[in-house]
Short mmCIF file of N, CA and C in Angstrom, two decimals:
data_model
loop_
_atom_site.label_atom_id
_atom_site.label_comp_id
_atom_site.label_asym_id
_atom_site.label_seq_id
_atom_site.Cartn_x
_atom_site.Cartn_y
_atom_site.Cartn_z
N UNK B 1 4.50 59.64 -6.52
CA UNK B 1 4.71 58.48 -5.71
C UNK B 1 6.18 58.08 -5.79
N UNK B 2 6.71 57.76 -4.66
CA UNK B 2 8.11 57.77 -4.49
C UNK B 2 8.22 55.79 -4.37
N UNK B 3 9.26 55.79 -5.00
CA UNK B 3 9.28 54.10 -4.74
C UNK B 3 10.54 53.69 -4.49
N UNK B 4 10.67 53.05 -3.13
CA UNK B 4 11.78 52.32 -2.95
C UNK B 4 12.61 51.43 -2.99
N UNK B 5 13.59 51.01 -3.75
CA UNK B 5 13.63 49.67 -4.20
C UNK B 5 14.54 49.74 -2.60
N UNK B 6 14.53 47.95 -2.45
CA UNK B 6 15.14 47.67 -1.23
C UNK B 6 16.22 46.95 -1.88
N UNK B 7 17.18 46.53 -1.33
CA UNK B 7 18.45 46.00 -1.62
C UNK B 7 18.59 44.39 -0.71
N UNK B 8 18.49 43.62 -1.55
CA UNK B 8 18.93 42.45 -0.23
C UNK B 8 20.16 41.91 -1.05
N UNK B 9 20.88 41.10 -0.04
CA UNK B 9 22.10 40.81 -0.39
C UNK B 9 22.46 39.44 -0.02
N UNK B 10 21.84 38.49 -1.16
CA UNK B 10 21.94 37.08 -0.58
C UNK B 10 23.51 36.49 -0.87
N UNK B 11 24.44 37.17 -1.12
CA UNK B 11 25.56 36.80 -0.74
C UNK B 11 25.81 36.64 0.02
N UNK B 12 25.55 37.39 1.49
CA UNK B 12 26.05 37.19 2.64
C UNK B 12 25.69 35.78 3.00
N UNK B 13 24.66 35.18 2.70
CA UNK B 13 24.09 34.06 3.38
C UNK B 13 24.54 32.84 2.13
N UNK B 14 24.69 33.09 1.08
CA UNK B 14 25.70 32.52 -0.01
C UNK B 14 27.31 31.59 0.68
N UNK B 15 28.07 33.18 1.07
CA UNK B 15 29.09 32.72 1.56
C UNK B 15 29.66 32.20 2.78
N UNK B 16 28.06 32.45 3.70
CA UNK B 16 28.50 31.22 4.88
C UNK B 16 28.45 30.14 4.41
N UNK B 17 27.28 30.03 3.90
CA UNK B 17 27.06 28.16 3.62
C UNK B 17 28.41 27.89 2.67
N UNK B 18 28.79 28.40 1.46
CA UNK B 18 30.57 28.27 0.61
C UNK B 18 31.10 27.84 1.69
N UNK B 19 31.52 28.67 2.71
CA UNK B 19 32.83 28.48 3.65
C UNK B 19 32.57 27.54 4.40
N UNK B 20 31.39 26.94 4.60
CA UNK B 20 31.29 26.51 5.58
C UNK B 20 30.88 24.99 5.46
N UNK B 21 30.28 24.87 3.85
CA UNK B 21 30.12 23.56 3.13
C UNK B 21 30.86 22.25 3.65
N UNK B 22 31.97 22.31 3.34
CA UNK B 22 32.43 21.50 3.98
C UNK B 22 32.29 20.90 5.50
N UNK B 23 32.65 21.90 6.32
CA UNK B 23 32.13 21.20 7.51
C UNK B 23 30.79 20.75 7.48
N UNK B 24 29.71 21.31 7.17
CA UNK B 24 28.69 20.59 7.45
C UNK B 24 28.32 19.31 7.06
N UNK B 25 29.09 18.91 5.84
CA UNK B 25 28.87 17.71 4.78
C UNK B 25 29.93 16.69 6.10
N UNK B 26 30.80 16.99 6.48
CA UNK B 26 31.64 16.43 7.48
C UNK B 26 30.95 16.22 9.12
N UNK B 27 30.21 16.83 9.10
CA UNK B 27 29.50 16.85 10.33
C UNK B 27 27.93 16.28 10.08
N UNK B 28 27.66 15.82 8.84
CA UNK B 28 26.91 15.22 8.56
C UNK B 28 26.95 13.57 8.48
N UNK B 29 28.52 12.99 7.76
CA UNK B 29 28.75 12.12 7.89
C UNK B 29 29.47 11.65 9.04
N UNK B 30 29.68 12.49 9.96
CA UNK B 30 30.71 11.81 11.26
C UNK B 30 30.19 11.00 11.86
N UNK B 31 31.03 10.30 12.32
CA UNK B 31 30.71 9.45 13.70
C UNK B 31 29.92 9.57 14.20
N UNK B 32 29.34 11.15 14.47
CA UNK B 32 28.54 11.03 15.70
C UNK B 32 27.18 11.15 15.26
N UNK B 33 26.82 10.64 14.14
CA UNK B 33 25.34 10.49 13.42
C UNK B 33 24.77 8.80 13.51
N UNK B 34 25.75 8.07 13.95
CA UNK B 34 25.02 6.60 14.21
C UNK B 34 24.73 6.53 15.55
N UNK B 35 24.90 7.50 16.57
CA UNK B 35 24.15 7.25 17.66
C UNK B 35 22.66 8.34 17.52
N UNK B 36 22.43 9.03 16.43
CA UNK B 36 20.72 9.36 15.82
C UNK B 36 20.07 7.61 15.52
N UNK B 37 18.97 7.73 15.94
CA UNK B 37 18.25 6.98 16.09
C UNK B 37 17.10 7.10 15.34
N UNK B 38 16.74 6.72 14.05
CA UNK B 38 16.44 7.29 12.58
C UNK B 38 15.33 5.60 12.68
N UNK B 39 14.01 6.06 12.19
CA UNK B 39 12.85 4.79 11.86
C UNK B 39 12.78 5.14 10.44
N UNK B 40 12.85 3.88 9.84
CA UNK B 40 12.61 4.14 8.69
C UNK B 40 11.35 2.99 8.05
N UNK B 41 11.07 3.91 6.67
CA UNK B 41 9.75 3.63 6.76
C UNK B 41 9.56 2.51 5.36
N UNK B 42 9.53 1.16 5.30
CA UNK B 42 10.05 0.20 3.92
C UNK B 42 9.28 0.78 3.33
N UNK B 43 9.56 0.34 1.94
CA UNK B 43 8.59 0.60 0.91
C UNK B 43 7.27 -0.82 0.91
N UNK B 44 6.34 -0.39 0.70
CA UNK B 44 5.42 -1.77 0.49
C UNK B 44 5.21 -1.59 -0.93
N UNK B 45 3.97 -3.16 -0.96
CA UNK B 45 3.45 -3.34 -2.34
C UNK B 45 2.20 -3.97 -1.83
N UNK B 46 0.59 -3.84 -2.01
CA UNK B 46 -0.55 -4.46 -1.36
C UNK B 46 -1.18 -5.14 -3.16
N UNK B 47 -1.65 -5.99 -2.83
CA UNK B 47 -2.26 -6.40 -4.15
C UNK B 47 -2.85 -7.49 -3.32
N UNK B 48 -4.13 -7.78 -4.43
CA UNK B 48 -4.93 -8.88 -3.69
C UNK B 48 -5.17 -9.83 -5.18
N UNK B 49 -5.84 -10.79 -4.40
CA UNK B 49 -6.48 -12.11 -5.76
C UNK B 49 -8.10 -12.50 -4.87
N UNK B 50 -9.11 -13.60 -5.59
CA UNK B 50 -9.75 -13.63 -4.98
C UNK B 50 -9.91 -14.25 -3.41
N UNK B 51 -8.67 -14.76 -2.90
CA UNK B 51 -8.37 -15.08 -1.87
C UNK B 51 -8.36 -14.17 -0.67
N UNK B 52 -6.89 -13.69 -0.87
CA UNK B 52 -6.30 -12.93 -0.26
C UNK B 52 -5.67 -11.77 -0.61
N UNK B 53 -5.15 -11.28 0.32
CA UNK B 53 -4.54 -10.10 0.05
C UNK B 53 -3.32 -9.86 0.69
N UNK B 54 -2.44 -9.67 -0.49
CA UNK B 54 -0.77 -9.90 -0.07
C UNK B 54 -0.34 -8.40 0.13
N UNK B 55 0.52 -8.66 1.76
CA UNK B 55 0.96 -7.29 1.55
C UNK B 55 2.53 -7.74 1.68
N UNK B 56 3.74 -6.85 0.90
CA UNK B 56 4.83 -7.31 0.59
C UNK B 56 5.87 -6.23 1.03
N UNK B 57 7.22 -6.09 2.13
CA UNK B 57 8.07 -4.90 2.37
C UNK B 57 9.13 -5.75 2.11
N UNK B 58 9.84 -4.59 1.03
CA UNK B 58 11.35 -4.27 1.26
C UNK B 58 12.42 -4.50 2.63
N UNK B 59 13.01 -5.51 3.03
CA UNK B 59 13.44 -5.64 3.92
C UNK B 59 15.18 -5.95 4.35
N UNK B 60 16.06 -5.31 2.99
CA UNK B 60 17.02 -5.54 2.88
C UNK B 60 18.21 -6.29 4.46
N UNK B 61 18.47 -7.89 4.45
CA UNK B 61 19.22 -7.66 5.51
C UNK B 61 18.96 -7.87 6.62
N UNK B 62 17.17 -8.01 6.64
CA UNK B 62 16.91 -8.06 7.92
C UNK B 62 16.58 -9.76 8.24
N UNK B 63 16.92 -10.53 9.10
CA UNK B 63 16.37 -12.18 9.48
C UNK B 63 15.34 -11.68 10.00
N UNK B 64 14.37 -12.98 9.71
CA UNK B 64 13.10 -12.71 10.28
C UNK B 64 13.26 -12.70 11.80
N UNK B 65 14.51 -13.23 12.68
CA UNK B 65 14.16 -13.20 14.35
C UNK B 65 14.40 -11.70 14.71
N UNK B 66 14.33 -10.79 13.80
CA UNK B 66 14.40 -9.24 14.18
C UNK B 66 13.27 -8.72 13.69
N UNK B 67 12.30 -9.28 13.17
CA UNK B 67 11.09 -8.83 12.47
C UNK B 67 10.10 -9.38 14.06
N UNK B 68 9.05 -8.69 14.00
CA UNK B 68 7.61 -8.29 14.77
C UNK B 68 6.59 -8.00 14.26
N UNK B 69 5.28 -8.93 14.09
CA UNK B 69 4.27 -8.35 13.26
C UNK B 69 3.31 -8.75 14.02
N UNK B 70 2.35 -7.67 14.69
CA UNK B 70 1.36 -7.70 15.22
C UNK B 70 -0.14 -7.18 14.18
N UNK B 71 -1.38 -7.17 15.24
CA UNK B 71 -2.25 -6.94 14.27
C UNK B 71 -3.51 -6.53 15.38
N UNK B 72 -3.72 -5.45 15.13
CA UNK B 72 -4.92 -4.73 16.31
C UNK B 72 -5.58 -3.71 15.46
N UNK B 73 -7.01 -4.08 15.56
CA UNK B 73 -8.03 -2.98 15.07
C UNK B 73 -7.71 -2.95 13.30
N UNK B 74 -7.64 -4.25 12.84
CA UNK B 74 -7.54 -3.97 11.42
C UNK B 74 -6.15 -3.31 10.85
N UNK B 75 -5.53 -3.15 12.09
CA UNK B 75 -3.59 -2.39 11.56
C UNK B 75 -2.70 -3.45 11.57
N UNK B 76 -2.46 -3.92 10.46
CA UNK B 76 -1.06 -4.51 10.29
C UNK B 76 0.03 -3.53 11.04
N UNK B 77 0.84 -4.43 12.19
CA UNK B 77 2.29 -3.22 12.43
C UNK B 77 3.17 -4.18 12.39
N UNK B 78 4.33 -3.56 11.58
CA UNK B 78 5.48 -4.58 11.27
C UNK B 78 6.69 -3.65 11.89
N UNK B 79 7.56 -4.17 12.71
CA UNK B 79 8.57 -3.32 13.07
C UNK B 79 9.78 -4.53 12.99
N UNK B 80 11.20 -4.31 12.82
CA UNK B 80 12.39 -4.74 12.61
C UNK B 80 13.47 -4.19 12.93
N UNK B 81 14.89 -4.61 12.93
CA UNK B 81 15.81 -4.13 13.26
C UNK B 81 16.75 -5.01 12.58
N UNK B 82 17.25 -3.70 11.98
CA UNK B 82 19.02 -3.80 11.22
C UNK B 82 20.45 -3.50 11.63
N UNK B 83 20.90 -4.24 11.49
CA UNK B 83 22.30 -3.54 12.17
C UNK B 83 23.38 -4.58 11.39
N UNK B 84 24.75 -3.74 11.35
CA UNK B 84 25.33 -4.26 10.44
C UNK B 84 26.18 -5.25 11.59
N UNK B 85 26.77 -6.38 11.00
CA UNK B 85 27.82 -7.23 11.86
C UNK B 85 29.30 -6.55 11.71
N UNK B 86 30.32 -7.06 12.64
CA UNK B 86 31.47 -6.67 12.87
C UNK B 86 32.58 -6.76 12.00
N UNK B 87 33.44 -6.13 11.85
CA UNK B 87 34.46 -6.25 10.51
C UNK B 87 35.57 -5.36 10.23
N UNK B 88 36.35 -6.21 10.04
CA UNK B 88 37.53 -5.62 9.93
C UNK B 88 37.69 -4.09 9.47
N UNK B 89 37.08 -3.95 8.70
CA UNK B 89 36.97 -2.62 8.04
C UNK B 89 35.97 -1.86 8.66
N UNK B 90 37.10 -0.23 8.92
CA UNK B 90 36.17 0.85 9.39
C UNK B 90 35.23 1.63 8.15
N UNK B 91 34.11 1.52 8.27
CA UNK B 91 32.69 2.32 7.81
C UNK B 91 33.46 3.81 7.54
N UNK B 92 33.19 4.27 6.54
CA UNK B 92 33.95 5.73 6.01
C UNK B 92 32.27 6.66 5.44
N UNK B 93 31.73 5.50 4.88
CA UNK B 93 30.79 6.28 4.19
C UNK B 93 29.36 5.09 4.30
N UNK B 94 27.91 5.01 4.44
CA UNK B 94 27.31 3.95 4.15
C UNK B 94 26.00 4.71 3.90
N UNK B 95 25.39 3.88 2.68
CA UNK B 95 23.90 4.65 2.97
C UNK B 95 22.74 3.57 3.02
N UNK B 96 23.53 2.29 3.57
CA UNK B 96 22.70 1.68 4.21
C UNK B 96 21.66 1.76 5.34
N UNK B 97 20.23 1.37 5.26
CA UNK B 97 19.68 1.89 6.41
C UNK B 97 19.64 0.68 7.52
N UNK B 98 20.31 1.62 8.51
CA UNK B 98 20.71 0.54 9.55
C UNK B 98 19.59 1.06 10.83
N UNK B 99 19.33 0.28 11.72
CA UNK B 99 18.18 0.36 12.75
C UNK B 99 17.25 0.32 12.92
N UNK B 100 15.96 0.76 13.11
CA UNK B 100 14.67 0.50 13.56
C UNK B 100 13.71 0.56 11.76
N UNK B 101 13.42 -0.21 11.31
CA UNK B 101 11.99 -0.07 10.45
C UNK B 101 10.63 -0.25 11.42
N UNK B 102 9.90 0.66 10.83
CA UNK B 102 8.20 0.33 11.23
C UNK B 102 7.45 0.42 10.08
N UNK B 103 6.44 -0.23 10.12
CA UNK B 103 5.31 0.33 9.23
C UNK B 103 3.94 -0.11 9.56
N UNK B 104 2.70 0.86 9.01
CA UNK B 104 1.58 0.14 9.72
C UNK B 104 0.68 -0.07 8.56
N UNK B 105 -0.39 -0.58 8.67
CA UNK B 105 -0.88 -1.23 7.31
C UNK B 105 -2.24 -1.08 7.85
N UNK B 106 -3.38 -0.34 7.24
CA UNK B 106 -5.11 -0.76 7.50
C UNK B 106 -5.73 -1.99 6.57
N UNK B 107 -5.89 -2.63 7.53
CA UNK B 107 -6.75 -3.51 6.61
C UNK B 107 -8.26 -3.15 5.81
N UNK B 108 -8.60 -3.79 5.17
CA UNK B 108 -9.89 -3.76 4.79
C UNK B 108 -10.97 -4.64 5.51
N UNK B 109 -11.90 -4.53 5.91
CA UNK B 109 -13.19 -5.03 6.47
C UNK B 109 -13.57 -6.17 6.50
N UNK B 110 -13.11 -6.78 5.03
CA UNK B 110 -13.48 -7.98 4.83
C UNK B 110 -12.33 -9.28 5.02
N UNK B 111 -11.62 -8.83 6.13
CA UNK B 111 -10.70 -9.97 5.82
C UNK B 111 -10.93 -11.22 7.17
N UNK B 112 -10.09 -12.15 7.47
CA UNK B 112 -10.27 -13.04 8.15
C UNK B 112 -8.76 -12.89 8.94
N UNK B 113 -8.97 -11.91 10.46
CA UNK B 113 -8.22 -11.66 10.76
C UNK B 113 -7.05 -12.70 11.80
N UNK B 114 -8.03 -14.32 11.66
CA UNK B 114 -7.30 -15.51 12.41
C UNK B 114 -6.38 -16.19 11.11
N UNK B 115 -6.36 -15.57 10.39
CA UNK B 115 -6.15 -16.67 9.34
C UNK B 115 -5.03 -15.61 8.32
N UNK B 116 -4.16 -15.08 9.18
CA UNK B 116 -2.45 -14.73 9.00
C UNK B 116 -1.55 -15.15 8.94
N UNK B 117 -0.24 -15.00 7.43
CA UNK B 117 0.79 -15.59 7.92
C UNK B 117 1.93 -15.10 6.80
N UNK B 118 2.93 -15.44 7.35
CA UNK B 118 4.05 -13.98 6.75
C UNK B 118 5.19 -15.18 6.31
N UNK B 119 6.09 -14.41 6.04
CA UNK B 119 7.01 -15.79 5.36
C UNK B 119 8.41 -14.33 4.45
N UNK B 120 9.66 -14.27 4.99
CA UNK B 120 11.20 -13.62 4.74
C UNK B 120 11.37 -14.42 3.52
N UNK B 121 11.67 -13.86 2.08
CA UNK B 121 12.77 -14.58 1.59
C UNK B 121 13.46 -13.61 0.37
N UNK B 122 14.22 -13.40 0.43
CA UNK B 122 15.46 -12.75 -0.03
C UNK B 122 14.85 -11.09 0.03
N UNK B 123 15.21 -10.36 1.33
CA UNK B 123 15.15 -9.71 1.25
C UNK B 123 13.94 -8.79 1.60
N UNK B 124 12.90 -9.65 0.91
CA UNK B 124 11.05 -9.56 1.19
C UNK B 124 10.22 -10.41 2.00
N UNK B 125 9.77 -9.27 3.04
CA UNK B 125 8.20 -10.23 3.92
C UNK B 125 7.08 -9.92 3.07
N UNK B 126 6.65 -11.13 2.70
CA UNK B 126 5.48 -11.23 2.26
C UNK B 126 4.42 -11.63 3.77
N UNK B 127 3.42 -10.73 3.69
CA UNK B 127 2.60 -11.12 4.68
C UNK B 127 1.38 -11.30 3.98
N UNK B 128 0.36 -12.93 4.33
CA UNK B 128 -0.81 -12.74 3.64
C UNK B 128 -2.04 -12.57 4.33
N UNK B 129 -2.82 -12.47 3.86
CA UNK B 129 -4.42 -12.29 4.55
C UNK B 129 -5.27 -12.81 4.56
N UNK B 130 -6.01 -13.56 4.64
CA UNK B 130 -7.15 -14.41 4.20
C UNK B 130 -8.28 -13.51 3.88
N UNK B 131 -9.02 -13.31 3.01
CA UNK B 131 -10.32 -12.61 2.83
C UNK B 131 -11.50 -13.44 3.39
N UNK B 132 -12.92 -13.03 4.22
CA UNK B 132 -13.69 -13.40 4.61
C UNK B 132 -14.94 -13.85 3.07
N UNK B 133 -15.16 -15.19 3.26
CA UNK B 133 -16.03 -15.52 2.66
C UNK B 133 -17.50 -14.52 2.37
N UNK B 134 -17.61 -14.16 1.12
CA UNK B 134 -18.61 -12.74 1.23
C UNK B 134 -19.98 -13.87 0.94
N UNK B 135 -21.05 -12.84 1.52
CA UNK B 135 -22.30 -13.20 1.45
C UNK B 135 -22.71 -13.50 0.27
N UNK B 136 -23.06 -14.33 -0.26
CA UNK B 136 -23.25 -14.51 -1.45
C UNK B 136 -24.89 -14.66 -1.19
N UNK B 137 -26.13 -14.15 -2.62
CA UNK B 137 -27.48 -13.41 -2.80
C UNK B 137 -27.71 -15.34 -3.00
N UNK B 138 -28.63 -15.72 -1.93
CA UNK B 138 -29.30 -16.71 -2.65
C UNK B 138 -30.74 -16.83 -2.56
N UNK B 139 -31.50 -17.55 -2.93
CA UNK B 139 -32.96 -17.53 -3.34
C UNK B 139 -33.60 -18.42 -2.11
N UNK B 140 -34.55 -18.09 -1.51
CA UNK B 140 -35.17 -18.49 -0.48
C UNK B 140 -36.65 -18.78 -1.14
N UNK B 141 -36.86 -20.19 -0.88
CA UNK B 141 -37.78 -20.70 -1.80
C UNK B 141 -39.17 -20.62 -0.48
N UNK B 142 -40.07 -20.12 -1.07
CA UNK B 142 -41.92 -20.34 -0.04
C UNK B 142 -42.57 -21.73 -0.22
N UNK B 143 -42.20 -22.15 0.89
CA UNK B 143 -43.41 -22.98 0.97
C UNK B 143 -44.67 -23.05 0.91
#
């Protein structure tokens, strides 16, 4: 049995990306990457008590008159918009996330979906929930 070893030669593909490193890291940060139009997705936090149930996003920056929170079929959808204000100084480098946030949220079954309400402060929307009063087992007495 004859065996062939094959030869590959990942240098070649080594020394494009070397030579070429640079530009791409430059063509990554240029100018012409803030007209990409990038959704980004906050981080949440959901926790409940016997009330309600708080759901909480990361919202660095954003006023609430750029925030939107609707609510259909049990989906929390929260969408926003960031953008930085004007200034003397030209932007070189940022890894701020600037433009569109969304996020969508399922509720659980038991909640009381008239009885919503959200509230910005430093940074964080807290949105809360009301939970639906559960059936509670009671005793039905015979006459």
């Amino acid at each position: 049995m004859n065996i062939i070893k094959l030869k590959t030669n990942p240098a070649i593909f080594s020394d494009v990306l070397i030579n070429n490193f640079g530009q791409i890291v430059n063509d990554m940060l240029s100018e012409n990457t803030d007209k990409l139009q990038a959704i980004y997705r906050p981080p949440v936090e959901l926790s409940e008590n016997n009330d309600h149930y708080m759901l909480q996003l990361s919202l660095p920056g954003v006023t609430k008159q750029n925030i939107s929170i609707s609510q259909e079929d049990h989906i929390i959808k929260i969408e926003a918009h960031h953008s930085t204000t004007a200034s003397a100084y030209k932007v070189l480098h940022s890894e701020f996330n600037q433009g569109k946030y969304a996020r969508e949220v399922r509720l659980p079954k038991n909640v009381s979906l008239d009885a919503i309400s959200a509230k910005l402060q430093d940074g964080i929307l807290t949105v809360l929930v009301q939970k639906k009063e559960e059936s509670k087992p009671k005793s039905i007495r015979i006459a």
